[in-house]
Backbone as JSON Lines, residues from 0, in Angstrom:
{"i":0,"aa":"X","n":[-1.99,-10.7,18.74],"ca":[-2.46,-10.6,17.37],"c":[-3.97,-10.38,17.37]}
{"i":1,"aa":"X","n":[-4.35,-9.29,16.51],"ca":[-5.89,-9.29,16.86],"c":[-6.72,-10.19,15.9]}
{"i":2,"aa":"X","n":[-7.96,-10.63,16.14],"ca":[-8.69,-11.83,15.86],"c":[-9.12,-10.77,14.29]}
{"i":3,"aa":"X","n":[-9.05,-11.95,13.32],"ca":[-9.52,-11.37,12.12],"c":[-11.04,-10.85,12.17]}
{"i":4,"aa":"X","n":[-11.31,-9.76,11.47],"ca":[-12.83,-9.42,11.48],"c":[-13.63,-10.26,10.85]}
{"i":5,"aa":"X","n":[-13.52,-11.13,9.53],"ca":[-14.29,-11.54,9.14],"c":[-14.03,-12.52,8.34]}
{"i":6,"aa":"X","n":[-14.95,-13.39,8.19],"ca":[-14.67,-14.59,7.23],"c":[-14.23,-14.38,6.02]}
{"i":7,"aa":"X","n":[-13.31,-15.25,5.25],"ca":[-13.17,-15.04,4.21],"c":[-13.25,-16.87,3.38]}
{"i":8,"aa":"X","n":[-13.55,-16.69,2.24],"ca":[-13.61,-18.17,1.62],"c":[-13.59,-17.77,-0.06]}
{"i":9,"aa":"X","n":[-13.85,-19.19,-0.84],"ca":[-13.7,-19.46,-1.92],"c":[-13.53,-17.9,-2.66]}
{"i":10,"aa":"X","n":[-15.21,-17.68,-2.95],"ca":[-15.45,-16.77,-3.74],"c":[-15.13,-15.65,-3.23]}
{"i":11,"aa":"X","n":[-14.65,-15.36,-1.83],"ca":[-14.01,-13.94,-1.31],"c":[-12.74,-13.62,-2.35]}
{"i":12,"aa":"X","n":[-11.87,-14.92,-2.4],"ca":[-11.0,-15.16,-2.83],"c":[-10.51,-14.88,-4.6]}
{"i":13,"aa":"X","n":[-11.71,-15.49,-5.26],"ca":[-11.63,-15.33,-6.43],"c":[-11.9,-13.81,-7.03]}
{"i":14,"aa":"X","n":[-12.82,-13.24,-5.85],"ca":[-13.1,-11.56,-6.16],"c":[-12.17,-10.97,-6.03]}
{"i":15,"aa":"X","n":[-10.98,-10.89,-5.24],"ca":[-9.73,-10.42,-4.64],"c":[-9.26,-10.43,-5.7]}
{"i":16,"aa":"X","n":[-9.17,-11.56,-6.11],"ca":[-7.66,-12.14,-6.85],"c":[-8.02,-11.46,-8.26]}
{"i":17,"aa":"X","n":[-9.41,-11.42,-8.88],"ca":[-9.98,-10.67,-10.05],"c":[-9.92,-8.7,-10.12]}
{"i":18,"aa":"X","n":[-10.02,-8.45,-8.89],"ca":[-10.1,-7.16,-8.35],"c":[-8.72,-6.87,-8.46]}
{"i":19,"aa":"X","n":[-7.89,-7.58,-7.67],"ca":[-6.62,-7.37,-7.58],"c":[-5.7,-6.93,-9.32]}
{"i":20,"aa":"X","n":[-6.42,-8.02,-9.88],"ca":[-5.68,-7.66,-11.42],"c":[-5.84,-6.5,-12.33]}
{"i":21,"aa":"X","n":[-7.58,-5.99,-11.93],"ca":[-7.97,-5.04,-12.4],"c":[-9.49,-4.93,-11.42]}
{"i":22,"aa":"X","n":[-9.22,-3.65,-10.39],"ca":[-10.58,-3.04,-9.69],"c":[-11.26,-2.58,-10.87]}
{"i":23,"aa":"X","n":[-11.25,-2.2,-12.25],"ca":[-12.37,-2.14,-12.79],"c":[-13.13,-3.06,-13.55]}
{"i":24,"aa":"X","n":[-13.03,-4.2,-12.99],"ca":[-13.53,-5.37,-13.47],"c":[-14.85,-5.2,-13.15]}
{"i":25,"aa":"X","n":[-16.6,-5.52,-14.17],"ca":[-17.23,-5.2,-13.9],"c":[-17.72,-6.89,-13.04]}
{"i":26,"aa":"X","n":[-18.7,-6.46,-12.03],"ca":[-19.32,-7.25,-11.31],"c":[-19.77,-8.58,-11.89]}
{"i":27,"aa":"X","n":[-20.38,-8.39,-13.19],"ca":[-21.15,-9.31,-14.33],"c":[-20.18,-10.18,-14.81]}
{"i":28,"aa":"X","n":[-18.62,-9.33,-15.26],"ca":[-17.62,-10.32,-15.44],"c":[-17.08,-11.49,-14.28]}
{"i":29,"aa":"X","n":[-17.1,-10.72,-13.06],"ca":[-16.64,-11.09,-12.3],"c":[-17.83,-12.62,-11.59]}
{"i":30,"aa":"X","n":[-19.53,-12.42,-12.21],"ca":[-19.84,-13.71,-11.64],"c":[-19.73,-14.84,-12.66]}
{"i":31,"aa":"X","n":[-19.73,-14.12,-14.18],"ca":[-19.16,-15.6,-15.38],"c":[-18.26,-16.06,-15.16]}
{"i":32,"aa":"X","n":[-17.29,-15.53,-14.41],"ca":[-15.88,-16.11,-13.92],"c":[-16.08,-17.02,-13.16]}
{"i":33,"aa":"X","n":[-16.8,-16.71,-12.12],"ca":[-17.08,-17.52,-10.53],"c":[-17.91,-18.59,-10.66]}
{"i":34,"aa":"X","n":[-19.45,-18.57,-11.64],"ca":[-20.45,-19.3,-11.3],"c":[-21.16,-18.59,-10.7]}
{"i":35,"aa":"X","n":[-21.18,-17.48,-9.69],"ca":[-21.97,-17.12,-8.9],"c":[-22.96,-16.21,-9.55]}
{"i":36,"aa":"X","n":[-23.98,-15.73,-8.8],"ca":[-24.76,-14.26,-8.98],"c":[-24.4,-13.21,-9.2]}
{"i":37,"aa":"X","n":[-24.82,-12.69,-10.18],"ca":[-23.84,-11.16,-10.59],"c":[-24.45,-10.14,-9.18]}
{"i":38,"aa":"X","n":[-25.32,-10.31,-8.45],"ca":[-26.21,-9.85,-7.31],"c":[-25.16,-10.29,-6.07]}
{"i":39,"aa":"X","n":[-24.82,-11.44,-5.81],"ca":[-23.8,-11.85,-4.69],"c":[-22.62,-11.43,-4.76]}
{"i":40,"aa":"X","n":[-22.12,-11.07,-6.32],"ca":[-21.16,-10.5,-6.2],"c":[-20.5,-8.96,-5.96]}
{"i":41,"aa":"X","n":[-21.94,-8.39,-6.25],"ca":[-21.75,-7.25,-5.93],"c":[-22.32,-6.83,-4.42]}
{"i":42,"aa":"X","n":[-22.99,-7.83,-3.59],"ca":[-23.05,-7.74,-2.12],"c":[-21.56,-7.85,-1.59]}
{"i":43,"aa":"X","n":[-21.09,-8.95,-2.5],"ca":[-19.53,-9.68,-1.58],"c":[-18.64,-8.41,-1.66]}
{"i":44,"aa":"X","n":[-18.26,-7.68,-2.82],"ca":[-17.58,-6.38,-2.87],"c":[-18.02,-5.4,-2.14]}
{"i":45,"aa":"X","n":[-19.28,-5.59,-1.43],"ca":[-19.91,-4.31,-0.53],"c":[-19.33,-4.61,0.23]}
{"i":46,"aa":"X","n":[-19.11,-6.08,1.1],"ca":[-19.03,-6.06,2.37],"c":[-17.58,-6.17,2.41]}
{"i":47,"aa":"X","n":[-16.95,-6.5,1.64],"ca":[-15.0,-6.41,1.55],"c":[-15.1,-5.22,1.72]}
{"i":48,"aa":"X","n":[-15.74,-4.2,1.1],"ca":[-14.8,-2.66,1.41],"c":[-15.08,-2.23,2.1]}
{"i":49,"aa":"X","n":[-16.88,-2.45,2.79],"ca":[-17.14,-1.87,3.89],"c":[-16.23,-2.51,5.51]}
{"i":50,"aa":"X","n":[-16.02,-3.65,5.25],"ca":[-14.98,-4.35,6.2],"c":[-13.55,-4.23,6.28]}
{"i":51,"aa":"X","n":[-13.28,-3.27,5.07],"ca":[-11.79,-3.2,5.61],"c":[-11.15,-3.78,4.88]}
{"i":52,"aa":"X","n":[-11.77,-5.25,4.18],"ca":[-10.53,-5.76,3.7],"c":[-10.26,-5.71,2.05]}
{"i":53,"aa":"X","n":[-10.38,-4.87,1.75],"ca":[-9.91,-4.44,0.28],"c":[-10.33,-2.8,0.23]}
{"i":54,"aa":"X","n":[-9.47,-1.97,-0.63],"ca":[-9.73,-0.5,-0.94],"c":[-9.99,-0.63,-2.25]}
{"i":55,"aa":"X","n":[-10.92,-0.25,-2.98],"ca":[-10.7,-0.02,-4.41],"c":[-10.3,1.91,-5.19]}
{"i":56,"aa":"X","n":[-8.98,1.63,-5.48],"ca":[-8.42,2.76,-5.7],"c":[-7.22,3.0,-6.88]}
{"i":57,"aa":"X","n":[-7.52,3.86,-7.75],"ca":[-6.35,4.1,-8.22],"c":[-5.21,4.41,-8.28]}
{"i":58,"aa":"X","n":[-4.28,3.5,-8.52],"ca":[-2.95,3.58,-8.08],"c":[-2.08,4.24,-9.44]}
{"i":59,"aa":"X","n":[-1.09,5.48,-9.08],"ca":[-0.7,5.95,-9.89],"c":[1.04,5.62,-9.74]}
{"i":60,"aa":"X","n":[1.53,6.05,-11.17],"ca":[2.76,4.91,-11.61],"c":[3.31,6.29,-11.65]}
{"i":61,"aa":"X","n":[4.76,6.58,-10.7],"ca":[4.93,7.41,-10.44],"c":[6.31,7.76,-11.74]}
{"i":62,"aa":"X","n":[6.83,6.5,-12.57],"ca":[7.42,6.95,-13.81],"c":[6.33,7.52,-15.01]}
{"i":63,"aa":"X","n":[5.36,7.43,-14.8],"ca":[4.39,8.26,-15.97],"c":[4.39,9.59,-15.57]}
{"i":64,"aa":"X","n":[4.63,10.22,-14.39],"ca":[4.86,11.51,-14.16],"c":[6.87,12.05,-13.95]}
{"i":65,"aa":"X","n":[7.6,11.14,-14.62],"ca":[9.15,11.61,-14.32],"c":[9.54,11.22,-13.4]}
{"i":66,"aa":"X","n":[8.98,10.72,-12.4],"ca":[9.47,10.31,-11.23],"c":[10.65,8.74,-11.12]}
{"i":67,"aa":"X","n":[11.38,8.8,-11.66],"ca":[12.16,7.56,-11.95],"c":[13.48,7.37,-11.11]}
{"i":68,"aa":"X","n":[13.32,8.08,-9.96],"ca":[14.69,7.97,-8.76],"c":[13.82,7.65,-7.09]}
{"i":69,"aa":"X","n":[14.23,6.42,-6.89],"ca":[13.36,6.04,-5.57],"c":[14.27,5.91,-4.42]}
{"i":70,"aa":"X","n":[13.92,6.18,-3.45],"ca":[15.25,5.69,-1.97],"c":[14.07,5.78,-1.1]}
{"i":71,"aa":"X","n":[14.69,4.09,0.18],"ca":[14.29,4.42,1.26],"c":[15.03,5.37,2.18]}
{"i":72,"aa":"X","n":[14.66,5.81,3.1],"ca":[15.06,6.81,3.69],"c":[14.55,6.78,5.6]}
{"i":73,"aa":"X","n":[16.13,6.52,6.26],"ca":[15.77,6.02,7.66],"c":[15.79,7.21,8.49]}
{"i":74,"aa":"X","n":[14.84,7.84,9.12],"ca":[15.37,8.96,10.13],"c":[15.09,8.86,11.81]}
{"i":75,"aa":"X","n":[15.81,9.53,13.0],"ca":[15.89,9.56,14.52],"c":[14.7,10.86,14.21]}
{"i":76,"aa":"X","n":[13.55,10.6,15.15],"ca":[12.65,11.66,15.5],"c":[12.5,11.69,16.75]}
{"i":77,"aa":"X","n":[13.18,13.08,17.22],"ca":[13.39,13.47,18.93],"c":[11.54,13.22,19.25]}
{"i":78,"aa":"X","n":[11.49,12.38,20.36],"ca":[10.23,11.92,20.95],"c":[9.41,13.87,21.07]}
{"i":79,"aa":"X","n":[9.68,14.67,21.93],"ca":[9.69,16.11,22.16],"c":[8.75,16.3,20.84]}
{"i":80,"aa":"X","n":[9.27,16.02,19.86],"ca":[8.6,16.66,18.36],"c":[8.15,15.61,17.25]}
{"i":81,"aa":"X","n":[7.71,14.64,17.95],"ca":[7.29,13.57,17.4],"c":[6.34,14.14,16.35]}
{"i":82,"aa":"X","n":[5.01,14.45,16.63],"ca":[3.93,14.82,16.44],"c":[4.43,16.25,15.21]}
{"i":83,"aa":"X","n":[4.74,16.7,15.19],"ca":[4.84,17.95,14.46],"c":[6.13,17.1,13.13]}
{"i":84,"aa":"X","n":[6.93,16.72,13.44],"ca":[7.76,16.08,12.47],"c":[6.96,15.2,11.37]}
{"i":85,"aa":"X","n":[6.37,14.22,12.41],"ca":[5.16,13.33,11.39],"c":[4.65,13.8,10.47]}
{"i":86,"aa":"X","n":[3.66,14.99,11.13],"ca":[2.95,15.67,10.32],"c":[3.71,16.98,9.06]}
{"i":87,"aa":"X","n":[4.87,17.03,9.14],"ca":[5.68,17.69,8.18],"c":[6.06,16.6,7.33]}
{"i":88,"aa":"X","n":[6.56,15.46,7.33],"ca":[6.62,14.23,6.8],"c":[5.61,14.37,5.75]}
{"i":89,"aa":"X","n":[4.21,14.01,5.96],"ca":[3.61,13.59,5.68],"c":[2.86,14.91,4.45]}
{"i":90,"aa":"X","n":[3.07,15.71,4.47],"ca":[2.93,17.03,3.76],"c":[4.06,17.35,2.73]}
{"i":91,"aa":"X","n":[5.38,16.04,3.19],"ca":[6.27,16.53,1.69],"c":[5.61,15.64,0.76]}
{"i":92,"aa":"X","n":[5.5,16.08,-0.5],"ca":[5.18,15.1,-1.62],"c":[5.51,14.42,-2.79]}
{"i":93,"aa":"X","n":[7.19,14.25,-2.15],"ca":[8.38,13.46,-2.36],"c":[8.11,12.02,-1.56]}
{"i":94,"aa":"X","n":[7.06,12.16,-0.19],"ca":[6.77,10.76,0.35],"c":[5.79,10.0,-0.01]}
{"i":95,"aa":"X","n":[6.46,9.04,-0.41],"ca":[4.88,7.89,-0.84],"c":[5.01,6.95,0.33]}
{"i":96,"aa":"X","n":[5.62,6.94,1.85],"ca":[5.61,5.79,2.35],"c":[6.0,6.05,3.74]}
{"i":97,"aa":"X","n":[5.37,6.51,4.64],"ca":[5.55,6.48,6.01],"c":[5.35,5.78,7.07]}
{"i":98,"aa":"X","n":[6.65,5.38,7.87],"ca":[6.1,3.86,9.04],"c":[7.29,4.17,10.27]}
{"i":99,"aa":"X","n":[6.52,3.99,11.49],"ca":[7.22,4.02,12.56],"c":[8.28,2.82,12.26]}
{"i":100,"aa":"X","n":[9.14,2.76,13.07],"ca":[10.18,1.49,14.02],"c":[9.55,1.52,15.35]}
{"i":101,"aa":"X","n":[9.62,-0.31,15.16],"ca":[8.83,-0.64,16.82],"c":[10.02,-0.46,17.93]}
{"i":102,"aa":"X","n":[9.68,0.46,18.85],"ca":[10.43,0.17,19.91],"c":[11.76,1.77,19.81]}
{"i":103,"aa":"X","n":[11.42,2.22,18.89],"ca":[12.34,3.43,18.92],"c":[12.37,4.48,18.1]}
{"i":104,"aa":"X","n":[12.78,5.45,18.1],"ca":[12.5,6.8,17.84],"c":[12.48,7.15,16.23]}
{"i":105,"aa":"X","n":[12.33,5.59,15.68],"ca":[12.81,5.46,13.99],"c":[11.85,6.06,13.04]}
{"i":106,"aa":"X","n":[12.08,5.94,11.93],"ca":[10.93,6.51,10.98],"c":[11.28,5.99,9.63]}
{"i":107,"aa":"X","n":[10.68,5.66,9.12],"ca":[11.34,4.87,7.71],"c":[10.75,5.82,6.71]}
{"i":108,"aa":"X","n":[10.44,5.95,5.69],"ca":[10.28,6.88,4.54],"c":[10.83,6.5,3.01]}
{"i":109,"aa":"X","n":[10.0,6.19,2.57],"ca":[10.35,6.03,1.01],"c":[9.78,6.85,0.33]}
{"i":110,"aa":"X","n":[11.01,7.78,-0.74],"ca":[10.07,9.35,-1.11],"c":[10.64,8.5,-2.77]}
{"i":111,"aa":"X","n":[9.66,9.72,-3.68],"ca":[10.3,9.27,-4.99],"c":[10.69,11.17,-5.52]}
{"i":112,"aa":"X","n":[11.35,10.92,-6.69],"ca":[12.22,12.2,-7.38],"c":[11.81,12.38,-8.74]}
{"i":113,"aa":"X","n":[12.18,13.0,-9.65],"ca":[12.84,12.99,-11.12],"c":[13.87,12.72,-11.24]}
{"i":114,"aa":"X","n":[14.72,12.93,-10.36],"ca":[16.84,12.93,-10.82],"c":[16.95,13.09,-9.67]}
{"i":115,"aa":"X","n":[18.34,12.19,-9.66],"ca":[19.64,12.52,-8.46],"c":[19.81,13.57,-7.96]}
{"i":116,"aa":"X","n":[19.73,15.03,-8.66],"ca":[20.17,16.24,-8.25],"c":[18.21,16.56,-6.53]}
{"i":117,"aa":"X","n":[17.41,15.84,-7.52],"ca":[16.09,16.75,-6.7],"c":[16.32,15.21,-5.22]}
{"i":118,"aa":"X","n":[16.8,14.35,-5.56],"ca":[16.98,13.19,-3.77],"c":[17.79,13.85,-3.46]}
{"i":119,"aa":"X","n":[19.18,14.45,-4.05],"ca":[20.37,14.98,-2.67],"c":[19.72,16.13,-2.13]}
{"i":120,"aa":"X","n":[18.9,17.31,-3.02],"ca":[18.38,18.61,-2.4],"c":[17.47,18.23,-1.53]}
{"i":121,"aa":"X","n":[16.84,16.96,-1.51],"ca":[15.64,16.64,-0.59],"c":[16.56,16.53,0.74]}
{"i":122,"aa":"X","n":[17.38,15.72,0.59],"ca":[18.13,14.89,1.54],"c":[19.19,15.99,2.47]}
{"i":123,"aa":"X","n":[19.71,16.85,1.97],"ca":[20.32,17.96,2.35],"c":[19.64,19.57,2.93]}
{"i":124,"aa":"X","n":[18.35,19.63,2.14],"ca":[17.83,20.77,2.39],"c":[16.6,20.79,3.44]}
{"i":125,"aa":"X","n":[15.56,20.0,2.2],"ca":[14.36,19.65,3.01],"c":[13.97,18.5,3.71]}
{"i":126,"aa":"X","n":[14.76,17.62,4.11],"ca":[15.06,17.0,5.57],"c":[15.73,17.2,6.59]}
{"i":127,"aa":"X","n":[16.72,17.99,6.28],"ca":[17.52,18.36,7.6],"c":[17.0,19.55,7.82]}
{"i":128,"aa":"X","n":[16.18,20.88,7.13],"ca":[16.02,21.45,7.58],"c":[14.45,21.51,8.48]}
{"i":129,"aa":"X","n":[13.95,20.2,8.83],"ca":[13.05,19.63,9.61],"c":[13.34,19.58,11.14]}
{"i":130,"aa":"X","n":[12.59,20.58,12.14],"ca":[13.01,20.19,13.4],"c":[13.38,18.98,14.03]}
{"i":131,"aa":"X","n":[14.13,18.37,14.95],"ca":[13.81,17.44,15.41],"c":[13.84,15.97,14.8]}
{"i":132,"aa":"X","n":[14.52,16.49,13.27],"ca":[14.63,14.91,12.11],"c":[16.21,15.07,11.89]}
{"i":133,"aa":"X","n":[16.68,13.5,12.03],"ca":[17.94,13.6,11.68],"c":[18.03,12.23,10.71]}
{"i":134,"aa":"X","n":[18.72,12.52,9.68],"ca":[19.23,11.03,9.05],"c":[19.83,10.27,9.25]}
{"i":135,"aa":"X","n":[19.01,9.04,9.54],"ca":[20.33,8.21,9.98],"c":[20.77,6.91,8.95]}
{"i":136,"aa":"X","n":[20.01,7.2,7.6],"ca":[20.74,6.37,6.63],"c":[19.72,6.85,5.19]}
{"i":137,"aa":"X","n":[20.1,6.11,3.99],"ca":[19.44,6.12,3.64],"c":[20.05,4.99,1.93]}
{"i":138,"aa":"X","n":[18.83,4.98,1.58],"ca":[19.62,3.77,0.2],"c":[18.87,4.23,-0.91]}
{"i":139,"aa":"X","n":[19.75,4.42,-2.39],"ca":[19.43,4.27,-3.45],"c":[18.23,3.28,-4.14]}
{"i":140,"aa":"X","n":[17.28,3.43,-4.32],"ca":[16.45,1.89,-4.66],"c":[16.58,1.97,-6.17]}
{"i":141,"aa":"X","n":[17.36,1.24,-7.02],"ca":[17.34,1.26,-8.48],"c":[15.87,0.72,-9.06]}
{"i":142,"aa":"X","n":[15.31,-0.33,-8.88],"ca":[14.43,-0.7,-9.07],"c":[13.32,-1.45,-8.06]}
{"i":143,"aa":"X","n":[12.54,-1.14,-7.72],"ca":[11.54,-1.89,-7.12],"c":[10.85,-3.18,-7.49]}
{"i":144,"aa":"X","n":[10.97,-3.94,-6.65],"ca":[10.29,-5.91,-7.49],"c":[9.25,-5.72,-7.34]}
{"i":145,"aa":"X","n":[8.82,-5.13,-5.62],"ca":[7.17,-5.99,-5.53],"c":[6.72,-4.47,-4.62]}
{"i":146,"aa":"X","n":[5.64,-4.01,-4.91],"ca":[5.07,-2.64,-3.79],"c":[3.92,-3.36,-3.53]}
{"i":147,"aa":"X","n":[3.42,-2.89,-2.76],"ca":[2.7,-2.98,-1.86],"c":[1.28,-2.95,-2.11]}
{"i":148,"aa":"X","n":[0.91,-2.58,-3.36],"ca":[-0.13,-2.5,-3.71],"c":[-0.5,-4.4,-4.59]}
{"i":149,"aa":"X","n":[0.95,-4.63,-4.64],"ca":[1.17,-6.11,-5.56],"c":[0.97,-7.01,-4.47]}
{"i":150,"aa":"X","n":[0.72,-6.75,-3.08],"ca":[0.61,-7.88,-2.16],"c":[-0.92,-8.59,-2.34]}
{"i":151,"aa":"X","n":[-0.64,-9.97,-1.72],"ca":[-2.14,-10.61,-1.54],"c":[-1.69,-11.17,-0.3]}
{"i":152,"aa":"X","n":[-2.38,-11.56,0.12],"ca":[-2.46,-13.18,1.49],"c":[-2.27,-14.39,1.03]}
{"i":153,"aa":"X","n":[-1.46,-14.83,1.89],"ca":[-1.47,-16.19,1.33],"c":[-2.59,-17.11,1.5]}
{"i":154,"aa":"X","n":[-2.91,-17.85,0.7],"ca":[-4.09,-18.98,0.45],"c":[-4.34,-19.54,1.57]}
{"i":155,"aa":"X","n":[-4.1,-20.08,2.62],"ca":[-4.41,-20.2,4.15],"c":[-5.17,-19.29,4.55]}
{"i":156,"aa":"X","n":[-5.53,-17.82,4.04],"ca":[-5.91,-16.65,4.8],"c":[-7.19,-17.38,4.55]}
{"i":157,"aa":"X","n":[-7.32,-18.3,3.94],"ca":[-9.48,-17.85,2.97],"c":[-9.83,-19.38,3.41]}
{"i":158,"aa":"X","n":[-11.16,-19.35,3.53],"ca":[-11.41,-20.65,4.19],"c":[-11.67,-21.5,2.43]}
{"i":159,"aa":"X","n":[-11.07,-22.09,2.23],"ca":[-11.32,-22.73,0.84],"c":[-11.69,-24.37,0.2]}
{"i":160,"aa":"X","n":[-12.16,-24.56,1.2],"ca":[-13.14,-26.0,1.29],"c":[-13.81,-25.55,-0.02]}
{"i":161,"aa":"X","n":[-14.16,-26.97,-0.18],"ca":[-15.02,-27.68,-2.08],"c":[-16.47,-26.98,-1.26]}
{"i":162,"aa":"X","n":[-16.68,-25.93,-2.7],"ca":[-18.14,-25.61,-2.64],"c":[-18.77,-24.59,-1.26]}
{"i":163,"aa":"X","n":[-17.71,-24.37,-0.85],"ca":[-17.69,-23.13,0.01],"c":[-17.9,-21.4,-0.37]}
{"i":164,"aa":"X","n":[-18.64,-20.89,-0.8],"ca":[-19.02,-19.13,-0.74],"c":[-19.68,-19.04,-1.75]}
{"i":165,"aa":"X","n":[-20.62,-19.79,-2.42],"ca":[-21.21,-19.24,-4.15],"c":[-22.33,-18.61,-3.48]}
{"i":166,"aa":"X","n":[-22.91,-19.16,-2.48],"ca":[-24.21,-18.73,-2.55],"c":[-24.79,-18.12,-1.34]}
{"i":167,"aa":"X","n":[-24.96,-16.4,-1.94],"ca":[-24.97,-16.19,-0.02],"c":[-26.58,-15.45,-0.82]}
């Protein structure tokens, strides 16, 4: 497991968790919230994004554009054409979600649609007619609970001792 890059505590925490609800939260709100410096807080957001551990980005809701049919989608990628498959993967823009399987030739894929008719043509046309990709399952997702953009760490992640991060 690799060693975390960097500390995290109280007020890392409360920026996350404020960011998390809404990245356009302005800085000023974000130190009446905390107690802290509207100045520390906008250092603390420098060094979260410059470190890696937060992106601030807009995330788009893929039923505001029709998109209301989701499936994961499992495929075998001949090792031979690894590299060229990936990169065709990654150029359809039916995929919002690409991830190896540890330990074998897997590929997971979660694409989104408008309708049933545009997942079977995906699933029939423009996946199989992919070198080197074969299906080896795939599932209907009616509704999605939690993506990925809804994750946090759990409260153990942040060092959160009394009076720990106001004042850097």
């Amino acid at each position: 497991m690799p060693a975390r890059k960097t500390s995290l505590d109280r007020l890392d925490y409360q920026i996350l968790q404020t960011l998390h609800q809404d990245a356009r939260t302005p800085a000023a709100d974000i130190a009446r919230m905390t107690g802290a410096n509207e100045r520390t807080i906008r250092k603390r957001i420098e060094r979260l994004v410059a470190e890696g551990v937060v992106r601030l980005t807009a995330i788009l809701e893929p039923a505001a554009f029709g998109y209301l049919t989701a499936a994961d989608i499992f495929l075998e990628v001949e090792p031979a054409r690894e590299e060229q498959a990936i990169q065709a993967l990654m150029e359809l823009p039916e995929v919002t979600y690409l991830a190896y399987g540890q330990g074998s030739n897997q590929v997971s894929i979660e694409a989104r649609f408008k309708d049933n008719d545009a997942l079977r043509t995906f699933l029939r046309h423009r996946l199989a007619g992919l070198p080197g990709v074969k299906i080896t399952g795939y599932t209907y997702v009616p509704r999605i609970l939690r993506n990925i953009n809804e994750w946090m760490p759990p409260l153990e992640e942040f060092n959160l001792a009394e009076g720990n991060g106001c004042n850097d």
